[in-house]
Tab-separated table of C-alpha atoms in Angstrom:
chain	number	residue	atom	x	y	z
A	1	UNK	CA	-68.000	-224.978	104.021
A	2	UNK	CA	-66.624	-224.561	100.821
A	3	UNK	CA	-64.584	-221.516	99.775
A	4	UNK	CA	-63.644	-221.939	95.890
A	5	UNK	CA	-60.776	-219.735	95.915
A	6	UNK	CA	-58.730	-220.958	92.562
A	7	UNK	CA	-59.325	-223.018	89.491
A	8	UNK	CA	-59.327	-226.068	90.483
A	9	UNK	CA	-60.421	-229.777	92.328
A	10	UNK	CA	-61.291	-230.482	96.134
A	11	UNK	CA	-62.418	-233.396	98.442
A	12	UNK	CA	-63.582	-233.244	101.587
A	13	UNK	CA	-63.488	-235.840	104.922
A	14	UNK	CA	-65.493	-235.468	107.941
A	15	UNK	CA	-63.898	-238.159	111.055
A	16	UNK	CA	-64.827	-241.628	109.724
A	17	UNK	CA	-67.600	-240.842	107.813
A	18	UNK	CA	-66.921	-239.784	104.308
A	19	UNK	CA	-69.122	-237.860	101.432
A	20	UNK	CA	-67.183	-237.265	98.596
A	21	UNK	CA	-68.180	-233.959	96.529
A	22	UNK	CA	-66.392	-232.847	93.524
A	23	UNK	CA	-65.817	-229.081	93.118
A	24	UNK	CA	-64.406	-227.362	89.973
A	25	UNK	CA	-62.904	-224.052	90.726
A	26	UNK	CA	-63.648	-221.629	87.013
A	27	UNK	CA	-60.991	-218.092	86.988
A	28	UNK	CA	-63.049	-214.908	87.866
A	29	UNK	CA	-64.240	-213.510	84.324
A	30	UNK	CA	-62.632	-209.818	84.612
A	31	UNK	CA	-64.565	-207.892	81.947
A	32	UNK	CA	-62.751	-205.065	79.176
A	33	UNK	CA	-63.575	-201.597	80.098
A	34	UNK	CA	-62.129	-199.959	78.064
A	35	UNK	CA	-59.262	-199.296	75.162
A	36	UNK	CA	-57.069	-196.561	73.821
A	37	UNK	CA	-54.743	-195.811	71.212
A	38	UNK	CA	-51.274	-194.698	71.687
A	39	UNK	CA	-51.545	-192.347	68.986
A	40	UNK	CA	-55.040	-190.387	67.472
A	41	UNK	CA	-54.008	-188.766	64.327
A	42	UNK	CA	-51.476	-189.194	61.717
A	43	UNK	CA	-49.764	-188.070	58.839
A	44	UNK	CA	-48.026	-190.573	56.485
A	45	UNK	CA	-46.834	-190.219	52.581
A	46	UNK	CA	-47.539	-193.148	49.982
A	47	UNK	CA	-45.709	-195.999	50.838
A	48	UNK	CA	-44.772	-195.388	53.938
A	49	UNK	CA	-46.089	-197.602	57.610
A	50	UNK	CA	-46.998	-196.388	61.372
A	51	UNK	CA	-47.787	-198.867	64.095
A	52	UNK	CA	-49.957	-198.428	66.161
A	53	UNK	CA	-50.310	-200.001	69.747
A	54	UNK	CA	-53.977	-200.467	71.426
A	55	UNK	CA	-53.891	-200.839	74.708
A	56	UNK	CA	-56.375	-202.519	76.405
A	57	UNK	CA	-58.258	-201.920	79.934
A	58	UNK	CA	-57.906	-203.439	82.548
A	59	UNK	CA	-54.500	-204.452	82.260
A	60	UNK	CA	-55.929	-207.951	84.334
A	61	UNK	CA	-59.584	-207.737	81.798
A	62	UNK	CA	-60.278	-211.202	80.782
A	63	UNK	CA	-60.183	-211.096	76.730
A	64	UNK	CA	-57.762	-208.371	75.528
A	65	UNK	CA	-58.478	-209.280	72.159
A	66	UNK	CA	-58.816	-206.392	69.470
A	67	UNK	CA	-60.078	-206.816	65.986
A	68	UNK	CA	-58.668	-203.620	63.388
A	69	UNK	CA	-60.142	-202.340	60.520
A	70	UNK	CA	-60.094	-199.562	58.391
A	71	UNK	CA	-62.792	-197.174	57.169
A	72	UNK	CA	-61.201	-197.341	53.095
A	73	UNK	CA	-58.135	-199.267	52.264
A	74	UNK	CA	-57.774	-198.259	49.442
A	75	UNK	CA	-56.576	-194.966	51.429
A	76	UNK	CA	-54.547	-197.215	54.517
A	77	UNK	CA	-55.077	-200.710	54.972
A	78	UNK	CA	-53.661	-201.977	58.920
A	79	UNK	CA	-53.164	-205.788	59.931
A	80	UNK	CA	-53.824	-207.750	62.376
A	81	UNK	CA	-50.896	-206.658	64.335
A	82	UNK	CA	-52.141	-202.992	64.213
A	83	UNK	CA	-49.915	-201.926	61.403
A	84	UNK	CA	-51.102	-199.045	58.908
A	85	UNK	CA	-49.443	-199.018	55.121
A	86	UNK	CA	-50.335	-195.649	53.667
A	87	UNK	CA	-51.629	-196.868	50.006
A	88	UNK	CA	-52.766	-193.579	48.684
A	89	UNK	CA	-53.483	-189.730	48.666
A	90	UNK	CA	-56.676	-189.369	50.912
A	91	UNK	CA	-58.054	-188.973	54.108
A	92	UNK	CA	-59.024	-192.518	56.346
A	93	UNK	CA	-60.079	-193.849	59.815
A	94	UNK	CA	-58.290	-196.629	61.573
A	95	UNK	CA	-60.611	-198.411	64.498
A	96	UNK	CA	-59.746	-200.849	66.515
A	97	UNK	CA	-62.727	-202.686	68.168
A	98	UNK	CA	-62.231	-205.157	71.685
A	99	UNK	CA	-63.274	-208.689	71.266
A	100	UNK	CA	-64.941	-208.611	75.006
A	101	UNK	CA	-67.661	-205.801	74.840
A	102	UNK	CA	-66.679	-204.378	71.163
A	103	UNK	CA	-65.020	-201.204	73.011
A	104	UNK	CA	-63.362	-199.143	70.076
A	105	UNK	CA	-60.728	-196.685	69.454
A	106	UNK	CA	-59.661	-194.869	66.524
A	107	UNK	CA	-57.537	-192.904	64.973
A	108	UNK	CA	-57.541	-190.415	62.156
A	109	UNK	CA	-55.143	-191.014	59.240
A	110	UNK	CA	-53.758	-188.914	56.619
A	111	UNK	CA	-52.160	-190.409	53.553
A	112	UNK	CA	-50.317	-187.125	51.308
A	113	UNK	CA	-48.821	-188.506	48.043
A	114	UNK	CA	-45.432	-189.606	47.507
A	115	UNK	CA	-42.838	-186.447	46.879
A	116	UNK	CA	-40.973	-187.465	43.362
A	117	UNK	CA	-38.686	-184.627	43.136
A	118	UNK	CA	-37.842	-183.140	39.217
A	119	UNK	CA	-33.961	-184.547	38.117
A	120	UNK	CA	-34.138	-182.115	34.620
A	121	UNK	CA	-35.788	-180.501	32.279
A	122	UNK	CA	-35.975	-180.511	28.692
A	123	UNK	CA	-37.029	-177.966	26.122
A	124	UNK	CA	-37.677	-179.664	22.563
A	125	UNK	CA	-35.354	-176.883	20.768
A	126	UNK	CA	-32.225	-174.996	22.061
A	127	UNK	CA	-31.775	-172.849	19.463
A	128	UNK	CA	-33.959	-171.241	16.894
A	129	UNK	CA	-34.007	-167.683	14.550
A	130	UNK	CA	-36.866	-165.632	13.553
A	131	UNK	CA	-37.938	-162.450	12.337
A	132	UNK	CA	-39.194	-159.782	14.024
A	133	UNK	CA	-42.997	-160.660	14.929
A	134	UNK	CA	-42.660	-164.435	14.449
A	135	UNK	CA	-44.669	-166.512	17.172
A	136	UNK	CA	-42.437	-169.368	18.273
A	137	UNK	CA	-43.961	-172.482	20.598
A	138	UNK	CA	-41.652	-173.866	22.938
A	139	UNK	CA	-42.348	-177.476	25.393
A	140	UNK	CA	-40.660	-177.992	28.102
A	141	UNK	CA	-40.342	-181.870	29.491
A	142	UNK	CA	-40.186	-182.436	32.881
A	143	UNK	CA	-38.354	-185.677	34.772
A	144	UNK	CA	-39.182	-187.931	35.377
A	145	UNK	CA	-42.378	-188.073	34.031
A	146	UNK	CA	-44.130	-188.735	37.788
A	147	UNK	CA	-42.792	-185.827	39.213
A	148	UNK	CA	-44.987	-184.771	41.918
A	149	UNK	CA	-44.301	-180.672	40.883
A	150	UNK	CA	-44.027	-180.250	37.013
A	151	UNK	CA	-44.767	-176.799	38.281
A	152	UNK	CA	-42.489	-174.595	35.765
A	153	UNK	CA	-41.744	-170.540	35.063
A	154	UNK	CA	-40.388	-169.039	31.710
A	155	UNK	CA	-38.694	-165.906	31.168
A	156	UNK	CA	-36.147	-163.707	28.476
A	157	UNK	CA	-32.937	-162.415	29.524
A	158	UNK	CA	-33.864	-159.656	26.776
A	159	UNK	CA	-37.711	-158.592	26.580
A	160	UNK	CA	-36.550	-155.783	24.615
A	161	UNK	CA	-35.553	-158.527	21.357
A	162	UNK	CA	-37.362	-161.553	22.322
A	163	UNK	CA	-40.636	-161.876	24.952
A	164	UNK	CA	-42.140	-165.669	26.255
A	165	UNK	CA	-45.641	-166.148	27.952
A	166	UNK	CA	-46.283	-168.386	31.128
A	167	UNK	CA	-46.775	-171.070	28.041
A	168	UNK	CA	-43.745	-170.572	26.699
A	169	UNK	CA	-44.906	-169.361	23.707
A	170	UNK	CA	-42.188	-167.023	22.160
A	171	UNK	CA	-42.801	-163.803	20.531
A	172	UNK	CA	-39.643	-161.569	18.767
A	173	UNK	CA	-39.704	-158.151	18.881
A	174	UNK	CA	-36.479	-156.246	17.978
A	175	UNK	CA	-33.449	-157.708	16.422
A	176	UNK	CA	-31.038	-159.355	18.080
A	177	UNK	CA	-30.416	-162.404	20.709
A	178	UNK	CA	-31.968	-163.500	23.725
A	179	UNK	CA	-32.207	-165.667	25.748
A	180	UNK	CA	-35.566	-168.199	27.124
A	181	UNK	CA	-34.883	-169.827	30.131
A	182	UNK	CA	-37.463	-172.658	31.577
A	183	UNK	CA	-36.982	-173.012	35.286
A	184	UNK	CA	-38.274	-176.071	37.569
A	185	UNK	CA	-40.427	-175.141	40.880
A	186	UNK	CA	-39.249	-178.288	42.398
A	187	UNK	CA	-35.464	-178.057	42.415
A	188	UNK	CA	-34.323	-174.604	40.038
A	189	UNK	CA	-33.648	-177.531	37.290
A	190	UNK	CA	-33.417	-175.154	33.976
A	191	UNK	CA	-32.981	-175.719	30.135
A	192	UNK	CA	-32.879	-172.918	27.893
A	193	UNK	CA	-32.664	-171.674	23.905
A	194	UNK	CA	-31.396	-169.328	21.978
A	195	UNK	CA	-33.080	-167.211	20.407
A	196	UNK	CA	-31.503	-165.216	17.687
A	197	UNK	CA	-33.692	-161.872	16.670
A	198	UNK	CA	-32.730	-161.210	12.192
A	199	UNK	CA	-34.927	-157.776	10.832
A	200	UNK	CA	-37.132	-159.256	8.106
A	201	UNK	CA	-35.686	-157.034	5.630
A	202	UNK	CA	-32.515	-158.972	4.740
A	203	UNK	CA	-29.577	-157.050	6.230
A	204	UNK	CA	-28.215	-157.535	2.265
A	205	UNK	CA	-30.541	-155.237	0.978
A	206	UNK	CA	-30.298	-152.159	3.720
A	207	UNK	CA	-27.795	-149.138	2.564
A	208	UNK	CA	-26.602	-147.410	4.952
A	209	UNK	CA	-26.558	-143.593	4.497
A	210	UNK	CA	-23.845	-141.729	6.277
A	211	UNK	CA	-25.201	-138.256	7.784
A	212	UNK	CA	-25.146	-134.778	6.515
A	213	UNK	CA	-25.453	-131.503	5.319
A	214	UNK	CA	-26.876	-130.867	1.515
A	215	UNK	CA	-28.882	-128.460	-0.324
A	216	UNK	CA	-32.509	-129.624	-0.434
A	217	UNK	CA	-34.871	-128.339	-3.584
A	218	UNK	CA	-34.200	-126.258	-6.620
A	219	UNK	CA	-34.435	-123.414	-8.714
A	220	UNK	CA	-35.048	-125.034	-12.059
A	221	UNK	CA	-37.672	-126.852	-11.783
A	222	UNK	CA	-41.270	-126.428	-9.915
A	223	UNK	CA	-42.540	-123.838	-7.229
A	224	UNK	CA	-42.558	-126.461	-5.163
A	225	UNK	CA	-39.507	-127.520	-5.080
A	226	UNK	CA	-37.801	-123.961	-3.330
A	227	UNK	CA	-36.823	-122.590	-1.963
A	228	UNK	CA	-32.795	-124.515	-1.747
A	229	UNK	CA	-32.185	-124.762	1.483
A	230	UNK	CA	-30.077	-126.882	4.035
A	231	UNK	CA	-31.061	-129.978	5.663
A	232	UNK	CA	-28.895	-132.093	7.504
A	233	UNK	CA	-29.797	-135.602	8.201
A	234	UNK	CA	-28.369	-138.396	10.729
A	235	UNK	CA	-27.217	-142.004	9.940
A	236	UNK	CA	-29.634	-144.513	8.709
A	237	UNK	CA	-30.481	-146.876	6.222
A	238	UNK	CA	-32.797	-147.134	3.312
A	239	UNK	CA	-33.193	-149.991	1.392
A	240	UNK	CA	-31.307	-150.970	-1.797
A	241	UNK	CA	-33.932	-152.073	-4.216
A	242	UNK	CA	-38.253	-150.494	-4.486
A	243	UNK	CA	-39.997	-153.176	-2.499
A	244	UNK	CA	-41.173	-155.984	-4.498
A	245	UNK	CA	-43.696	-158.041	-4.948
A	246	UNK	CA	-42.292	-161.146	-3.634
A	247	UNK	CA	-41.930	-159.306	0.063
A	248	UNK	CA	-45.263	-157.480	-0.346
A	249	UNK	CA	-46.549	-160.494	-0.736
A	250	UNK	CA	-45.239	-162.472	2.468
A	251	UNK	CA	-46.468	-159.239	4.027
A	252	UNK	CA	-50.456	-159.543	3.244
A	253	UNK	CA	-49.753	-163.309	3.555
A	254	UNK	CA	-48.919	-162.476	6.764
A	255	UNK	CA	-51.303	-159.904	7.848
A	256	UNK	CA	-54.211	-159.539	5.188
A	257	UNK	CA	-54.995	-156.721	2.605
A	258	UNK	CA	-56.803	-154.543	5.277
A	259	UNK	CA	-58.456	-151.563	4.596
A	260	UNK	CA	-57.641	-148.395	5.595
A	261	UNK	CA	-57.826	-144.682	4.493
A	262	UNK	CA	-61.101	-146.162	3.274
A	263	UNK	CA	-59.047	-147.974	0.381
A	264	UNK	CA	-57.551	-151.441	0.606
A	265	UNK	CA	-54.412	-151.535	0.810
A	266	UNK	CA	-53.708	-153.031	-2.532
A	267	UNK	CA	-55.865	-152.695	-5.206
A	268	UNK	CA	-55.535	-156.343	-6.424
A	269	UNK	CA	-58.458	-155.952	-8.713
A	270	UNK	CA	-56.188	-153.462	-11.029
A	271	UNK	CA	-55.938	-155.646	-14.308
A	272	UNK	CA	-52.522	-153.628	-14.228
A	273	UNK	CA	-51.612	-155.735	-10.299
A	274	UNK	CA	-49.253	-158.242	-9.937
A	275	UNK	CA	-50.013	-159.511	-7.274
A	276	UNK	CA	-53.285	-162.095	-6.997
A	277	UNK	CA	-55.317	-164.314	-4.427
A	278	UNK	CA	-55.766	-168.335	-4.895
A	279	UNK	CA	-57.608	-170.405	-2.259
A	280	UNK	CA	-57.055	-167.508	0.150
A	281	UNK	CA	-53.407	-167.341	-0.084
A	282	UNK	CA	-51.388	-164.067	-1.687
A	283	UNK	CA	-49.894	-164.926	-5.005
A	284	UNK	CA	-47.208	-162.706	-7.591
A	285	UNK	CA	-47.393	-163.373	-10.725
A	286	UNK	CA	-45.121	-165.603	-12.501
A	287	UNK	CA	-41.943	-163.722	-13.551
A	288	UNK	CA	-42.929	-161.050	-11.236
A	289	UNK	CA	-41.806	-161.019	-8.425
A	290	UNK	CA	-38.594	-159.246	-8.728
A	291	UNK	CA	-40.721	-156.357	-9.782
A	292	UNK	CA	-41.529	-153.416	-7.927
A	293	UNK	CA	-44.721	-153.564	-6.283
A	294	UNK	CA	-47.302	-150.781	-7.067
A	295	UNK	CA	-50.601	-150.194	-6.815
A	296	UNK	CA	-49.964	-150.347	-3.496
A	297	UNK	CA	-51.904	-147.090	-1.284
A	298	UNK	CA	-49.966	-145.031	0.953
A	299	UNK	CA	-51.512	-146.544	3.824
A	300	UNK	CA	-50.221	-150.145	2.531
A	301	UNK	CA	-46.679	-148.756	2.119
A	302	UNK	CA	-46.386	-147.115	5.863
A	303	UNK	CA	-47.699	-150.580	6.762
A	304	UNK	CA	-45.332	-153.303	5.186
A	305	UNK	CA	-42.279	-151.168	5.451
A	306	UNK	CA	-43.328	-151.224	9.499
A	307	UNK	CA	-43.760	-154.720	9.164
A	308	UNK	CA	-40.619	-154.966	7.848
A	309	UNK	CA	-39.008	-153.484	10.639
A	310	UNK	CA	-38.656	-149.890	9.427
A	311	UNK	CA	-40.594	-146.951	8.528
A	312	UNK	CA	-41.032	-144.764	5.438
A	313	UNK	CA	-37.974	-141.884	4.705
A	314	UNK	CA	-38.797	-138.564	4.761
A	315	UNK	CA	-38.274	-136.606	2.039
A	316	UNK	CA	-35.125	-135.101	3.156
A	317	UNK	CA	-33.774	-138.795	3.609
A	318	UNK	CA	-35.346	-139.464	0.203
A	319	UNK	CA	-33.938	-136.917	-1.219
A	320	UNK	CA	-30.265	-137.082	0.251
A	321	UNK	CA	-30.236	-140.750	-0.422
A	322	UNK	CA	-30.855	-140.251	-3.840
A	323	UNK	CA	-28.491	-137.302	-4.486
A	324	UNK	CA	-25.551	-139.599	-3.556
A	325	UNK	CA	-25.390	-138.999	-0.035
A	326	UNK	CA	-22.264	-137.310	1.311
A	327	UNK	CA	-20.987	-139.169	-1.551
A	328	UNK	CA	-23.106	-137.338	-4.442
A	329	UNK	CA	-21.049	-135.871	-7.055
A	330	UNK	CA	-24.119	-133.451	-7.897
A	331	UNK	CA	-26.573	-135.343	-11.044
A	332	UNK	CA	-29.487	-134.269	-11.505
A	333	UNK	CA	-30.694	-137.524	-11.672
A	334	UNK	CA	-30.193	-140.278	-9.016
A	335	UNK	CA	-26.575	-141.988	-10.076
A	336	UNK	CA	-26.450	-139.929	-13.436
A	337	UNK	CA	-26.909	-136.807	-15.257
A	338	UNK	CA	-28.134	-139.223	-18.130
A	339	UNK	CA	-31.257	-140.860	-17.025
A	340	UNK	CA	-31.226	-143.404	-19.293
A	341	UNK	CA	-28.028	-144.994	-17.463
A	342	UNK	CA	-30.356	-145.346	-14.235
A	343	UNK	CA	-33.586	-145.267	-14.707
A	344	UNK	CA	-37.044	-146.742	-17.065
A	345	UNK	CA	-38.676	-143.965	-17.761
A	346	UNK	CA	-41.292	-143.265	-19.931
A	347	UNK	CA	-39.147	-143.097	-23.385
A	348	UNK	CA	-37.338	-146.390	-22.753
A	349	UNK	CA	-39.391	-148.381	-20.457
A	350	UNK	CA	-42.651	-149.341	-22.796
A	351	UNK	CA	-44.550	-148.376	-20.498
A	352	UNK	CA	-44.308	-150.874	-17.473
A	353	UNK	CA	-42.600	-151.498	-14.743
A	354	UNK	CA	-38.974	-153.739	-14.524
A	355	UNK	CA	-37.487	-155.980	-12.498
A	356	UNK	CA	-35.339	-153.772	-10.067
A	357	UNK	CA	-31.882	-153.196	-10.008
A	358	UNK	CA	-31.573	-153.112	-13.535
A	359	UNK	CA	-30.165	-150.260	-14.239
A	360	UNK	CA	-27.383	-148.512	-12.402
A	361	UNK	CA	-26.222	-147.620	-9.371
A	362	UNK	CA	-26.403	-144.252	-7.700
A	363	UNK	CA	-22.998	-143.372	-5.607
A	364	UNK	CA	-23.858	-144.948	-2.429
A	365	UNK	CA	-25.254	-148.386	-5.044
A	366	UNK	CA	-28.749	-147.939	-4.313
A	367	UNK	CA	-30.806	-148.422	-7.578
A	368	UNK	CA	-34.454	-146.869	-9.039
A	369	UNK	CA	-34.428	-144.059	-7.018
A	370	UNK	CA	-35.121	-142.287	-10.052
A	371	UNK	CA	-38.044	-143.896	-12.433
A	372	UNK	CA	-39.668	-147.427	-12.376
A	373	UNK	CA	-42.018	-146.726	-10.150
A	374	UNK	CA	-42.633	-143.002	-7.838
A	375	UNK	CA	-41.741	-144.271	-4.149
A	376	UNK	CA	-44.206	-143.202	-0.788
A	377	UNK	CA	-42.797	-140.757	1.533
A	378	UNK	CA	-44.433	-140.015	4.860
A	379	UNK	CA	-44.070	-136.536	4.729
A	380	UNK	CA	-47.154	-134.129	3.630
A	381	UNK	CA	-47.877	-132.286	1.055
A	382	UNK	CA	-46.451	-128.443	0.871
A	383	UNK	CA	-46.652	-125.775	-1.475
A	384	UNK	CA	-43.102	-125.239	-0.838
A	385	UNK	CA	-40.265	-125.936	1.243
A	386	UNK	CA	-40.976	-121.927	2.997
A	387	UNK	CA	-41.200	-122.738	6.813
A	388	UNK	CA	-39.317	-127.018	6.387
A	389	UNK	CA	-37.248	-129.255	8.755
A	390	UNK	CA	-34.363	-128.923	8.931
A	391	UNK	CA	-33.421	-131.853	10.562
A	392	UNK	CA	-33.969	-134.896	7.897
A	393	UNK	CA	-36.971	-135.205	10.184
A	394	UNK	CA	-40.653	-135.976	7.784
A	395	UNK	CA	-42.410	-131.998	7.441
A	396	UNK	CA	-46.128	-133.688	8.483
A	397	UNK	CA	-48.691	-130.585	8.780
A	398	UNK	CA	-52.116	-130.523	8.430
A	399	UNK	CA	-52.953	-131.789	4.947
A	400	UNK	CA	-53.251	-135.156	5.284
A	401	UNK	CA	-55.604	-135.666	2.061
A	402	UNK	CA	-51.796	-134.802	0.178
A	403	UNK	CA	-48.514	-137.483	0.851
A	404	UNK	CA	-45.809	-136.690	-0.932
A	405	UNK	CA	-43.838	-139.435	-3.181
A	406	UNK	CA	-40.468	-139.080	-4.923
A	407	UNK	CA	-38.116	-140.265	-8.012
A	408	UNK	CA	-40.822	-140.048	-11.157
A	409	UNK	CA	-41.878	-143.308	-12.580
A	410	UNK	CA	-41.753	-145.662	-15.940
A	411	UNK	CA	-44.741	-143.432	-17.233
A	412	UNK	CA	-42.787	-140.065	-16.176
A	413	UNK	CA	-41.120	-137.413	-18.469
A	414	UNK	CA	-36.710	-136.554	-17.354
A	415	UNK	CA	-38.275	-133.184	-15.799
A	416	UNK	CA	-40.361	-135.197	-13.495
A	417	UNK	CA	-37.743	-137.162	-12.500
A	418	UNK	CA	-35.329	-135.543	-10.877
A	419	UNK	CA	-33.747	-136.101	-7.811
A	420	UNK	CA	-36.157	-132.376	-6.251
A	421	UNK	CA	-38.896	-133.200	-8.401
A	422	UNK	CA	-41.819	-133.703	-5.587
A	423	UNK	CA	-44.718	-135.376	-6.574
A	424	UNK	CA	-47.684	-136.226	-4.573
A	425	UNK	CA	-50.836	-138.268	-4.320
A	426	UNK	CA	-53.917	-139.210	-1.820
A	427	UNK	CA	-52.628	-141.192	0.577
A	428	UNK	CA	-55.293	-144.306	-0.505
A	429	UNK	CA	-55.281	-143.752	-4.079
A	430	UNK	CA	-52.884	-146.522	-5.779
A	431	UNK	CA	-51.688	-146.251	-9.331
A	432	UNK	CA	-49.869	-148.977	-11.609
A	433	UNK	CA	-46.659	-146.795	-10.614
A	434	UNK	CA	-46.842	-146.146	-7.175
A	435	UNK	CA	-44.255	-147.850	-4.860
A	436	UNK	CA	-42.245	-147.675	-2.469
A	437	UNK	CA	-38.915	-148.686	-0.788
A	438	UNK	CA	-38.010	-148.569	3.262
A	439	UNK	CA	-36.065	-146.769	5.587
A	440	UNK	CA	-34.399	-147.846	8.718
A	441	UNK	CA	-33.123	-146.418	11.746
A	442	UNK	CA	-29.329	-146.327	12.488
A	443	UNK	CA	-29.304	-147.809	16.550
């Protein structure tokens, strides 16, 4: 009896008789029963590698050859040694398969995007100068260009002066200086832009009127100028000149000629109006840029004054400034007892307006508070001064159908041009001698 023990050949011999049989012994086949991986889930970043190890069972299996594969090679690849390479963000499955029996084991691979950190942020502008109520778009550039997280936040050092939205749009609010800062979420890198906000109304055209107490009204004029009464006015600024056509055109091109109170702010269709519209743009007739705007309603005057960063003066403020404030010499007209020295009025105007500031200024350096054009004030009309405020504020009652105007015009006689004279008109009415000047609070 021959028993195969191990692979090889053997010959038997019995006594003197012989017979030969060649025996070939082959190795016993141990089949694979299972394959395992050392990891069943891995997370890698793009470009990183991970070595997986397969264990084929049983340990003495005859054929322990395995094959490696990836369900999505665009996400991660695997070589014939089980080395996994992360390619791009996503998920895939690595499978190891035994050649004997097709036994399998898997590992889920999650690939995350490679984090490229922010190194710097820049702004397209580091300093800007704007006027009140203007907009400027700032643009932030985050470096490097392929940074993973390019999120930024925006902030203003003083939102009373400048505000900025989440997209970098800057809106100016008030005169002053503020700093806009952009900050990256990754790394807190920053860049800044200094914003200087100027008033739409040039500072050199404002006159400081120091506060004081004066006698308002007159016993030598009309009944609505009585009784004479003491008024104490606080410090404020007022325009050196009446608002010009050039200034009003800027306002119209920014806001349009809107309707308010039943009519447009400016009667642009009047033959006397020195402003016209050409292809959607408001323009001033040649040579009339520095003439006072006229044919403007009270509503239009108020809207423009606010757009310029100011307001209409109260009657008390107007009269106090016209009289020369705390430097007053008691003149009948603003700056003189001789009307022709300080005013364009009925006797010298030629029946039209003139360039602002061509006559003599008053004691405070303010021009044309007598003559040229009537100037709208904030107050409503009252028959007299009984019950009028004594603190210089506007007297606004229930008669909204009439608003006050002061100073006379190129059309008026001297009596109607005195600093105490009070005119009034419907706020929605325009004339070729109605204009205004702007007052500003002292802050």
